């Protein structure tokens, strides 16, 4: 069981990227005991290596597949039995999608939402019950700038993040009455294994070359997708962050006495969000995206 002075942190999706970096960063802080989870424990090697001396001292790796109800309930039963509490839940696990809208199958849509929204919401429901009882806690969703700023050809990933943003906005005022904070952390482009994994998920890939999915749509749509990806490349490069950059924002958010409901992870992302939010029609942003596809 965690030292009473330590905060127990549960993080989903820790096999790589933001989840891994956040788990390692927090585990180095004596104020935290970190339970880093992942769907497939065969992929724990990178986290074990990065954890170093923290492994099995302040960082513990557990199996959790948030897309499955039985896995969520089994994990939480064990966590509360051994630790007695969860002070901070960091919902990081997610899947991506890129490709022509018409070519994403129903199975792919459902699988993506099962992880990005339904599974995330389900584990949060169970943890919220306990946090309300203990009258303390912090729930952090690793969302995306895509939850505010749509990007064509990522429709279902973007939609799942919009759903998370809505969830956060509704939960925050209610849980404030129980001394529980809710925060959406909104990274822009991050240099992780997330984008390569999109291809592995058979949901398309970011590429300036034709893919199999392009063969199923009209030539104009394909040309627009290729043009957008080509235009986006320098923009992504200029705004690219590392998983550790985002992890440091998350840590700061945890330490903030009154954390914001929404946090962008860089000044460039803050400026983009400001620009989008002052355009209630959405016309300016749409026109800009359209111009990038020509």
Coordinates of C-alpha atoms in Angstrom, one line a residue, residues 40-275:
X40 CA -0.4 -6.0 -23.6
X41 CA 2.3 -6.7 -21.0
X42 CA 4.5 -8.2 -23.7
X43 CA 5.2 -4.5 -24.7
X44 CA 6.4 -3.5 -21.2
X45 CA 10.1 -3.7 -22.1
X46 CA 10.5 -0.1 -23.0
X47 CA 8.8 1.1 -19.9
X48 CA 10.8 -1.2 -17.7
X49 CA 14.1 0.1 -19.2
X50 CA 13.0 3.7 -18.9
X51 CA 11.9 3.3 -15.3
X52 CA 15.3 2.2 -14.1
X53 CA 15.5 2.2 -10.3
X54 CA 11.9 3.3 -10.0
X55 CA 10.6 -0.1 -11.2
X56 CA 8.7 -1.9 -8.5
X57 CA 9.5 0.8 -6.0
X58 CA 7.5 3.8 -7.1
X59 CA 6.4 2.5 -10.5
X60 CA 4.4 -0.7 -11.0
X61 CA 3.3 -2.1 -14.3
X62 CA -0.2 -3.7 -14.5
X63 CA -2.3 -5.1 -17.3
X64 CA -5.4 -3.1 -18.2
X65 CA -7.4 -3.1 -21.5
X66 CA -9.9 -0.2 -21.1
X67 CA -11.8 -1.4 -24.1
X68 CA -13.0 -4.4 -22.0
X69 CA -15.4 -4.0 -19.1
X70 CA -14.1 -7.1 -17.3
X71 CA -10.5 -5.9 -17.5
X72 CA -11.5 -2.5 -16.0
X73 CA -13.3 -4.0 -13.1
X74 CA -10.6 -6.6 -12.4
X75 CA -7.9 -3.9 -12.4
X76 CA -9.8 -1.5 -10.2
X77 CA -10.7 -4.2 -7.7
X78 CA -7.0 -5.1 -7.3
X79 CA -5.9 -1.5 -7.2
X80 CA -8.3 -0.4 -4.5
X81 CA -7.5 -3.6 -2.5
X82 CA -3.7 -3.1 -2.6
X83 CA -3.6 0.8 -2.5
X84 CA -6.8 1.7 -0.8
X85 CA -7.3 4.7 -3.0
X86 CA -6.6 6.3 -6.4
X87 CA -5.8 10.0 -6.1
X88 CA -5.1 10.8 -9.8
X89 CA -6.4 9.0 -12.9
X90 CA -4.6 9.9 -16.2
X91 CA -6.7 8.7 -19.1
X92 CA -4.0 8.5 -21.9
X93 CA -4.8 5.3 -23.9
X94 CA -6.1 6.0 -27.4
X95 CA -6.1 4.8 -31.0
X96 CA -5.8 6.9 -34.1
X97 CA -7.3 7.1 -37.6
X98 CA -6.3 8.7 -40.9
X99 CA -7.8 8.3 -44.3
X100 CA -10.8 9.1 -46.5
X101 CA -14.0 9.4 -44.5
X102 CA -16.0 7.0 -46.7
X103 CA -13.4 4.2 -46.3
X104 CA -13.3 3.8 -42.5
X105 CA -15.4 0.7 -41.7
X106 CA -18.0 0.4 -39.0
X107 CA -15.8 -2.0 -37.1
X108 CA -12.9 0.5 -37.2
X109 CA -15.1 3.3 -36.0
X110 CA -16.5 1.2 -33.1
X111 CA -13.0 -0.1 -32.1
X112 CA -11.7 3.4 -32.0
X113 CA -14.5 4.8 -29.9
X114 CA -14.5 1.8 -27.6
X115 CA -10.9 2.8 -26.5
X116 CA -10.9 6.6 -27.0
X117 CA -14.3 7.3 -25.5
X118 CA -16.4 4.4 -24.1
X119 CA -13.6 2.6 -22.3
X120 CA -12.1 5.8 -21.0
X121 CA -15.5 7.0 -19.8
X122 CA -16.2 3.6 -18.1
X123 CA -13.0 3.5 -16.0
X124 CA -13.6 7.1 -15.1
X125 CA -17.1 6.4 -13.9
X126 CA -15.8 3.8 -11.4
X127 CA -13.0 6.0 -10.2
X128 CA -15.3 9.0 -9.8
X129 CA -17.5 7.1 -7.3
X130 CA -14.5 6.6 -5.1
X131 CA -13.2 10.1 -5.4
X132 CA -16.6 11.5 -4.5
X133 CA -16.5 9.4 -1.3
X134 CA -13.0 10.5 -0.4
X135 CA -13.8 14.1 -1.4
X136 CA -10.6 14.5 -3.3
X137 CA -8.9 13.6 -6.6
X138 CA -7.9 14.7 -10.0
X139 CA -9.0 13.2 -13.3
X140 CA -6.8 14.1 -16.3
X141 CA -7.7 13.3 -19.9
X142 CA -4.9 13.3 -22.4
X143 CA -7.1 14.7 -25.2
X144 CA -5.8 16.5 -28.3
X145 CA -5.8 19.9 -30.0
X146 CA -8.0 17.9 -32.4
X147 CA -10.7 18.1 -29.8
X148 CA -10.9 21.8 -30.6
X149 CA -9.4 22.1 -34.0
X150 CA -10.7 19.6 -36.6
X151 CA -8.4 18.1 -39.2
X152 CA -9.8 16.5 -42.3
X153 CA -9.2 12.8 -42.9
X154 CA -9.0 12.2 -39.2
X155 CA -12.8 12.4 -38.7
X156 CA -13.4 9.6 -36.2
X157 CA -10.3 10.2 -34.1
X158 CA -11.2 13.9 -34.0
X159 CA -14.8 13.1 -33.1
X160 CA -13.7 10.9 -30.2
X161 CA -11.6 13.8 -28.9
X162 CA -14.5 16.2 -29.3
X163 CA -16.6 13.7 -27.2
X164 CA -13.9 13.7 -24.5
X165 CA -13.9 17.5 -24.4
X166 CA -17.7 17.5 -23.9
X167 CA -17.3 14.9 -21.1
X168 CA -14.8 17.1 -19.4
X169 CA -16.8 20.2 -19.7
X170 CA -19.9 18.5 -18.1
X171 CA -18.0 16.7 -15.4
X172 CA -15.9 19.6 -14.1
X173 CA -18.5 21.8 -12.5
X174 CA -20.2 18.8 -10.8
X175 CA -17.1 17.3 -9.4
X176 CA -15.8 20.6 -8.2
X177 CA -18.5 20.3 -5.5
X178 CA -16.6 17.1 -4.3
X179 CA -13.1 18.7 -4.4
X180 CA -12.3 16.7 -7.5
X181 CA -10.6 18.4 -10.4
X182 CA -11.1 17.5 -14.0
X183 CA -8.6 18.5 -16.7
X184 CA -8.3 18.0 -20.4
X185 CA -4.7 18.2 -21.6
X186 CA -4.6 19.1 -25.3
X187 CA -1.3 18.3 -27.0
X188 CA -0.6 19.2 -30.6
X189 CA 1.7 17.0 -32.7
X190 CA 3.8 14.8 -30.5
X191 CA 6.8 12.7 -31.6
X192 CA 5.6 9.2 -30.4
X193 CA 4.8 5.8 -31.8
X194 CA 1.1 7.0 -32.1
X195 CA 1.3 7.9 -35.8
X196 CA 3.0 4.6 -36.9
X197 CA 0.5 2.7 -34.9
X198 CA -2.3 4.2 -37.0
X199 CA -1.0 2.2 -40.0
X200 CA -0.8 -0.9 -37.9
X201 CA -4.4 -0.5 -36.9
X202 CA -5.3 -0.6 -40.6
X203 CA -7.0 2.8 -40.4
X204 CA -4.8 4.6 -42.9
X205 CA -1.6 6.5 -42.4
X206 CA -0.3 10.0 -42.7
X207 CA 1.4 10.0 -46.1
X208 CA 1.9 12.0 -49.2
X209 CA 1.6 8.9 -51.3
X210 CA -1.5 7.0 -52.3
X211 CA -2.8 4.3 -50.0
X212 CA -5.1 1.3 -50.6
X213 CA -8.0 3.4 -49.2
X214 CA -7.4 6.1 -51.8
X215 CA -8.3 3.6 -54.5
X216 CA -11.9 3.4 -53.1
X217 CA -12.6 7.1 -53.4
X218 CA -12.7 9.7 -56.2
X219 CA -9.5 11.3 -57.5
X220 CA -10.3 14.8 -56.2
X221 CA -10.6 13.5 -52.6
X222 CA -7.4 11.6 -52.9
X223 CA -5.6 14.7 -54.3
X224 CA -6.9 16.8 -51.5
X225 CA -5.8 14.3 -48.9
X226 CA -2.3 14.2 -50.3
X227 CA -2.1 18.0 -50.6
X228 CA -3.1 18.4 -47.0
X229 CA -0.6 15.9 -45.7
X230 CA 2.1 17.6 -47.7
X231 CA 1.1 21.1 -46.5
X232 CA 0.9 19.9 -42.9
X233 CA 4.4 18.4 -42.8
X234 CA 6.3 21.6 -42.1
X235 CA 3.6 22.9 -39.8
X236 CA 3.8 19.6 -37.8
X237 CA 7.6 19.8 -37.7
X238 CA 7.6 23.4 -36.4
X239 CA 5.1 22.6 -33.6
X240 CA 6.3 19.1 -32.7
X241 CA 6.8 18.2 -29.1
X242 CA 8.1 15.2 -27.3
X243 CA 6.2 12.9 -24.9
X244 CA 8.3 14.3 -22.1
X245 CA 7.2 17.8 -23.0
X246 CA 3.6 16.8 -22.5
X247 CA 4.5 14.8 -19.4
X248 CA 6.0 17.9 -17.8
X249 CA 2.8 19.8 -18.5
X250 CA 0.8 17.1 -16.9
X251 CA 3.0 17.1 -13.8
X252 CA 2.7 20.9 -13.5
X253 CA -1.1 20.5 -13.8
X254 CA -1.1 18.0 -10.9
X255 CA 0.8 20.4 -8.7
X256 CA -1.4 23.4 -9.6
X257 CA -3.6 24.4 -6.7
X258 CA -6.5 25.2 -9.1
X259 CA -5.8 23.4 -12.3
X260 CA -7.5 24.6 -15.5
X261 CA -10.2 22.6 -17.1
X262 CA -8.4 22.8 -20.4
X263 CA -4.6 23.1 -20.9
X264 CA -2.8 23.4 -24.2
X265 CA 0.8 22.0 -24.1
X266 CA 2.6 24.9 -25.8
X267 CA 2.2 28.6 -26.5
X268 CA 1.7 27.8 -30.2
X269 CA -1.2 25.5 -29.4
X270 CA -2.7 28.2 -27.1
X271 CA -2.6 30.8 -29.9
X272 CA -4.3 28.4 -32.3
X273 CA -7.1 27.6 -29.9
X274 CA -7.7 31.3 -29.2
X275 CA -8.0 32.0 -32.9

